[in-house]
Coordinates of C-alpha atoms in Angstrom, one line a residue:
X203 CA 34.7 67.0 43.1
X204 CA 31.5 65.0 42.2
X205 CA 29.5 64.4 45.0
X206 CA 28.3 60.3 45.2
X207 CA 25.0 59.5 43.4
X208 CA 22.5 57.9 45.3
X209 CA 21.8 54.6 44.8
X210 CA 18.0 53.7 43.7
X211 CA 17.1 50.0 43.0
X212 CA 14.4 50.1 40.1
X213 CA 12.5 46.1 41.0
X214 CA 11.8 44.3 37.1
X215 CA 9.4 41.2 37.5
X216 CA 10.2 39.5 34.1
X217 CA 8.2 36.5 34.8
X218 CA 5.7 34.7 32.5
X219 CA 7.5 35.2 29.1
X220 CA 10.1 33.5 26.4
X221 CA 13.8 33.4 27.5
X222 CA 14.6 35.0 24.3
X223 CA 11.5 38.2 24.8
X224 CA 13.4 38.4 28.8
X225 CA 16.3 38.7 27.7
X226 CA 15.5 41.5 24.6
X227 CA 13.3 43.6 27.7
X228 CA 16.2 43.1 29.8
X229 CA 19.0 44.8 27.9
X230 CA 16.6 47.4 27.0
X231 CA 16.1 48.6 30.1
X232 CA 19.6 48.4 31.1
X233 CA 20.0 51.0 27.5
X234 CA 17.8 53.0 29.2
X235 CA 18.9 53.2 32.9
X236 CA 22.3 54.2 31.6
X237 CA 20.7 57.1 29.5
X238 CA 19.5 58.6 33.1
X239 CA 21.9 61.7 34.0
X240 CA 24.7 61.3 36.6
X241 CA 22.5 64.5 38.8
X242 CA 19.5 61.9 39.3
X243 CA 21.9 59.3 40.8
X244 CA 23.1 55.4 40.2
X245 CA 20.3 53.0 39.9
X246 CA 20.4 49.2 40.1
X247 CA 18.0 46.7 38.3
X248 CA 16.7 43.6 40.4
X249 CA 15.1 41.6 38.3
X250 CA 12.3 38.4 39.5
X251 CA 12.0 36.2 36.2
X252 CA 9.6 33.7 38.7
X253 CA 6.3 33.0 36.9
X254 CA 3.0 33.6 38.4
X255 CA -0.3 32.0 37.2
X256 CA -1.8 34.1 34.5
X257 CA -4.5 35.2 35.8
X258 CA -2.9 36.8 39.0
X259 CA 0.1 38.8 36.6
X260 CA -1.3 41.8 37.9
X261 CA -0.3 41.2 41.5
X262 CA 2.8 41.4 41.1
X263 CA 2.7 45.2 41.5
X264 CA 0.8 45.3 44.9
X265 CA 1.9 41.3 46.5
X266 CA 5.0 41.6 45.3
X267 CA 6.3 45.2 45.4
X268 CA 7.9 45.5 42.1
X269 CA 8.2 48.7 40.3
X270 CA 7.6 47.9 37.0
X271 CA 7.3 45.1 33.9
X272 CA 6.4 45.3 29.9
X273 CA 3.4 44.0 28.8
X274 CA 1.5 44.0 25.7
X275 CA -0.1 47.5 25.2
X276 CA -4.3 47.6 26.4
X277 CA -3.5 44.0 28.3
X278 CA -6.7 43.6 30.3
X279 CA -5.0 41.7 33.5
X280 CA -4.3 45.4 34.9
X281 CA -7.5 47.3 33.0
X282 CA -8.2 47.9 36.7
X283 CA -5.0 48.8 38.6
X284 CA -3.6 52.1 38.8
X285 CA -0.5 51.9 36.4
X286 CA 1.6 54.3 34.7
X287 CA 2.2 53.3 31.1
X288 CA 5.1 54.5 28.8
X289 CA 3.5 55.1 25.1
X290 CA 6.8 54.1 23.7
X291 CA 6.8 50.8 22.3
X292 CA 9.4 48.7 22.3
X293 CA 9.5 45.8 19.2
X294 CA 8.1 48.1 16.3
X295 CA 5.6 45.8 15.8
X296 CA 7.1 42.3 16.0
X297 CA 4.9 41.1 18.6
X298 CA 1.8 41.6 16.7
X299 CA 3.3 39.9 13.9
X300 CA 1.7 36.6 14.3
X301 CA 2.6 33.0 12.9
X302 CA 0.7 30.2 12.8
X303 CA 1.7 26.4 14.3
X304 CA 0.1 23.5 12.6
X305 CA 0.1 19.9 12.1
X306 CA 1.9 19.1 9.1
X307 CA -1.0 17.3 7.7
X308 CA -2.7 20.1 7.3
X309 CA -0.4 22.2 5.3
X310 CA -2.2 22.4 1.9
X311 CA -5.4 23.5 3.5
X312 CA -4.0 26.2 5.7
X313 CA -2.1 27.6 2.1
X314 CA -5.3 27.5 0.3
X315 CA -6.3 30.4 2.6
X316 CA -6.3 33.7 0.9
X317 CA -8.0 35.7 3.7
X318 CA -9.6 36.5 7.3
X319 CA -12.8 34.2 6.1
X320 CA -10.5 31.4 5.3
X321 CA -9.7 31.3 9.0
X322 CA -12.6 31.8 11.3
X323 CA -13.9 28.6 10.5
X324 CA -11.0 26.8 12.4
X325 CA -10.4 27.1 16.3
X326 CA -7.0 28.5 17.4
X327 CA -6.0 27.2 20.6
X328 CA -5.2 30.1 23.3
X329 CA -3.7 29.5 26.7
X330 CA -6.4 30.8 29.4
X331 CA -5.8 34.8 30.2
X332 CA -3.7 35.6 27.1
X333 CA -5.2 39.0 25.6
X334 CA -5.0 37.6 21.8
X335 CA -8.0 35.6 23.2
X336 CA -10.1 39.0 23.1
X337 CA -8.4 40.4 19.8
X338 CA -9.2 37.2 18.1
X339 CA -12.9 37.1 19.2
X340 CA -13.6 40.2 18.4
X341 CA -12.5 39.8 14.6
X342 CA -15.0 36.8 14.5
X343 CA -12.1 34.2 15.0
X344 CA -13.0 30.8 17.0
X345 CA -11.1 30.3 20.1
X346 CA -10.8 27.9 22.9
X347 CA -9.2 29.7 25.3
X348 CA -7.9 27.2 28.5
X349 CA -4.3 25.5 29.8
X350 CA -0.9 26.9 29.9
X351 CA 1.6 27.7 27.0
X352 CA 3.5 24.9 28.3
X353 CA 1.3 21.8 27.0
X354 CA -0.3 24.3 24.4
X355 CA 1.8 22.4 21.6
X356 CA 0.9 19.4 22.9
X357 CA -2.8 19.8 22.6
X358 CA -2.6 20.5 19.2
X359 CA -0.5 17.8 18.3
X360 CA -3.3 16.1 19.9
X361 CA -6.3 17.3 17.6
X362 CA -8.1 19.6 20.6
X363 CA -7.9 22.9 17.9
X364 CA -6.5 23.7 14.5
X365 CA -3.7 25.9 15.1
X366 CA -2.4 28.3 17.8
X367 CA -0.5 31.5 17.2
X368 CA 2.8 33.1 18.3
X369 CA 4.6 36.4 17.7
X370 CA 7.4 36.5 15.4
X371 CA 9.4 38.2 18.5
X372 CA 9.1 34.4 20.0
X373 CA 7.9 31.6 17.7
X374 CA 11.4 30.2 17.5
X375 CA 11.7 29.7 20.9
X376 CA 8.4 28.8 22.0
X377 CA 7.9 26.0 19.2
X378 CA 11.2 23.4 18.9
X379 CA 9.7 20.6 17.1
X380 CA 12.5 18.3 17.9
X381 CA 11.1 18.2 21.4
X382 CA 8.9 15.3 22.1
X383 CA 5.6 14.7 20.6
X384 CA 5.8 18.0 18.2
X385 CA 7.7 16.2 15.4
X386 CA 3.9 16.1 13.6
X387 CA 3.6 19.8 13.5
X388 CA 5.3 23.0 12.0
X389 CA 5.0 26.9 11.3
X390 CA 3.0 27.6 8.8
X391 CA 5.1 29.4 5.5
X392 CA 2.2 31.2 3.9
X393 CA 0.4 33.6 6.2
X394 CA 1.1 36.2 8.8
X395 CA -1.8 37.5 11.1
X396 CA -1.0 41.4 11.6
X397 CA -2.5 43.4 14.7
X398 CA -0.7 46.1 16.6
X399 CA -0.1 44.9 20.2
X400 CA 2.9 47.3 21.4
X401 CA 5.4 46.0 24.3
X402 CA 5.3 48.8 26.9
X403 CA 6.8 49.6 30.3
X404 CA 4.5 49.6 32.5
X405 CA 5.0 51.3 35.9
X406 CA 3.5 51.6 39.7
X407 CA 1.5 54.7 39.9
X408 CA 3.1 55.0 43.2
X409 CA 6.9 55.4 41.6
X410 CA 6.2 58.9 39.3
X411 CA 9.7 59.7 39.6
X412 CA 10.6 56.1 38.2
X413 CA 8.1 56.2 35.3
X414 CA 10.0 59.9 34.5
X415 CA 13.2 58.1 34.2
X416 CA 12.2 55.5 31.9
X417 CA 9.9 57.5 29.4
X418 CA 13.1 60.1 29.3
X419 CA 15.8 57.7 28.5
X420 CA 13.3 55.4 26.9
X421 CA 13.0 58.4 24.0
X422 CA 16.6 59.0 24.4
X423 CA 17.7 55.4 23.1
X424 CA 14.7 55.7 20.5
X425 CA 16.3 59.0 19.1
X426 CA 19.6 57.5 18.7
X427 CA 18.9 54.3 17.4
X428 CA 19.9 52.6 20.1
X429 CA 16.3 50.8 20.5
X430 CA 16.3 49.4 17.1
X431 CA 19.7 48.1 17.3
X432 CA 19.0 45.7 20.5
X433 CA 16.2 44.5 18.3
X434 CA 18.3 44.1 15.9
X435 CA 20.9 42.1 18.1
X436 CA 18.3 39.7 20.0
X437 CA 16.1 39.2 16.9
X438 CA 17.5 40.5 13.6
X439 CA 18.0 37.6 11.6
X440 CA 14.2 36.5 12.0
X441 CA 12.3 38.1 9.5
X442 CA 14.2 36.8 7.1
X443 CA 14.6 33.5 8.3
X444 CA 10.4 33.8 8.6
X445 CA 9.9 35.0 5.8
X446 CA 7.6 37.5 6.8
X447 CA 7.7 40.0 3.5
X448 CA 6.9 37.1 1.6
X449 CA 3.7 36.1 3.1
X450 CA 0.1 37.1 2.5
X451 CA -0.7 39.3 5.3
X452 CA -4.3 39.4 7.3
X453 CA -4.5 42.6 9.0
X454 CA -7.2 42.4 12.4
X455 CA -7.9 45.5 14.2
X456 CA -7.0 45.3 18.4
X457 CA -10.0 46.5 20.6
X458 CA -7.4 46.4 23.5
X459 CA -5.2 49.1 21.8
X460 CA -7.6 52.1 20.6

């Protein structure tokens, strides 16, 4: 007779991200929880989705107790907590795929642009504490870094920049332009700014055993597949629908990500 497995609860904070990107991180770590063997007992996952200000994300390991979150790879918000972080990434490189939003108007220019020079003329708008802030500044890009992603849109609608720039993971859900005031703007169908920024787990450095778990089943779904195909599910028919193999590509290096 099997004895009972112990019940752990592994806390998720899940805040400050897409529906669609939750959702994707959500159901892989459910994947990888059930890859965990029956002898190191049941675990649960409580997830937070509540959003914190940017600048504070990193709290949410010591003010709020939570075990562990994914975040871009090199992020600089915990550059000086004591984290455990899984090398396995988990969106083979569709976060780092970048896309550029627009204002219609401004269409023919942008497609004129054949390379990195093209660009660093024009200011891309950033919300304040985003890492791409740093990636883009270090490739010589102009950046006005301030707000929230919420009225992001808005300000460019509104002539404050040139453009702003989401991952191909989320730019469907973070730009509707039938919502208001956005109707003047668009996603830009000729370019694709390329720079690797990984989605990792990361983990307190207090919860070794936990961070064990995950970077064993973590592999264990990677091995089989299993990763790829929740991708597939939660985001499969966007590269085509992007058309990202069709555009001209601008690779930038990450300083955050050696």
């Amino acid at each position: 007779m099997r004895k009972v497995r112990k019940k752990g609860v592994i806390r998720f904070w899940s805040g400050n991200r897409s529906a669609s990107r939750r959702a994707f991180e959500r159901e892989v770590l459910r994947a990888v929880i059930e890859c965990i063997p029956y002898e190191s007992g049941y675990w649960e996952i409580e997830e937070d989705p509540s959003d914190v200000p940017g600048e504070t994300e990193a709290q949410v390991f010591v003010d709020k107790t939570h075990d562990l979150l994914v975040t871009v790879g090199g992020n600089p918000k915990f550059d000086t907590k004591d984290t455990i972080v899984i090398p396995q990434p988990l969106d083979f490189g569709m976060l780092g795929s970048r896309l550029l939003i627009i204002r219609k108007e401004d269409a023919a220019d942008f497609g004129a642009i054949r390379d990195k020079a093209g660009l660093q003329h024009k200011v891309q708008g950033i919300p304040l504490s985003w890492a791409d802030a740093t990636i883009f500044r270090a490739n010589g890009f102009a950046v006005k870094e301030e707000g929230r992603v919420d009225d992001l849109l808005q300000r460019l609608a509104g002539r404050q920049f040139d453009y702003t720039t989401f991952g191909a993971l989320e730019v469907l859900q973070l730009f509707e332009p039938e919502q208001p005031g956005l109707s003047a703007l668009m996603i830009e169908d000729t370019l694709l700014l390329q720079y690797e920024m990984p989605l990792l787990f990361y983990v307190r450095s207090d919860r070794p055993h936990i961070a064990a778990l995950i970077e064993k089943g973590l592999k264990v779904i990677s091995n089989s597949g299993l990763l790829r195909d929740v991708l597939q599910k939660h985001f499969g028919g966007m590269a085509a629908k992007l058309q990202l193999g069709q555009r001209k590509k601008i690779e930038l290096r990450n300083p955050l990500f050696p």
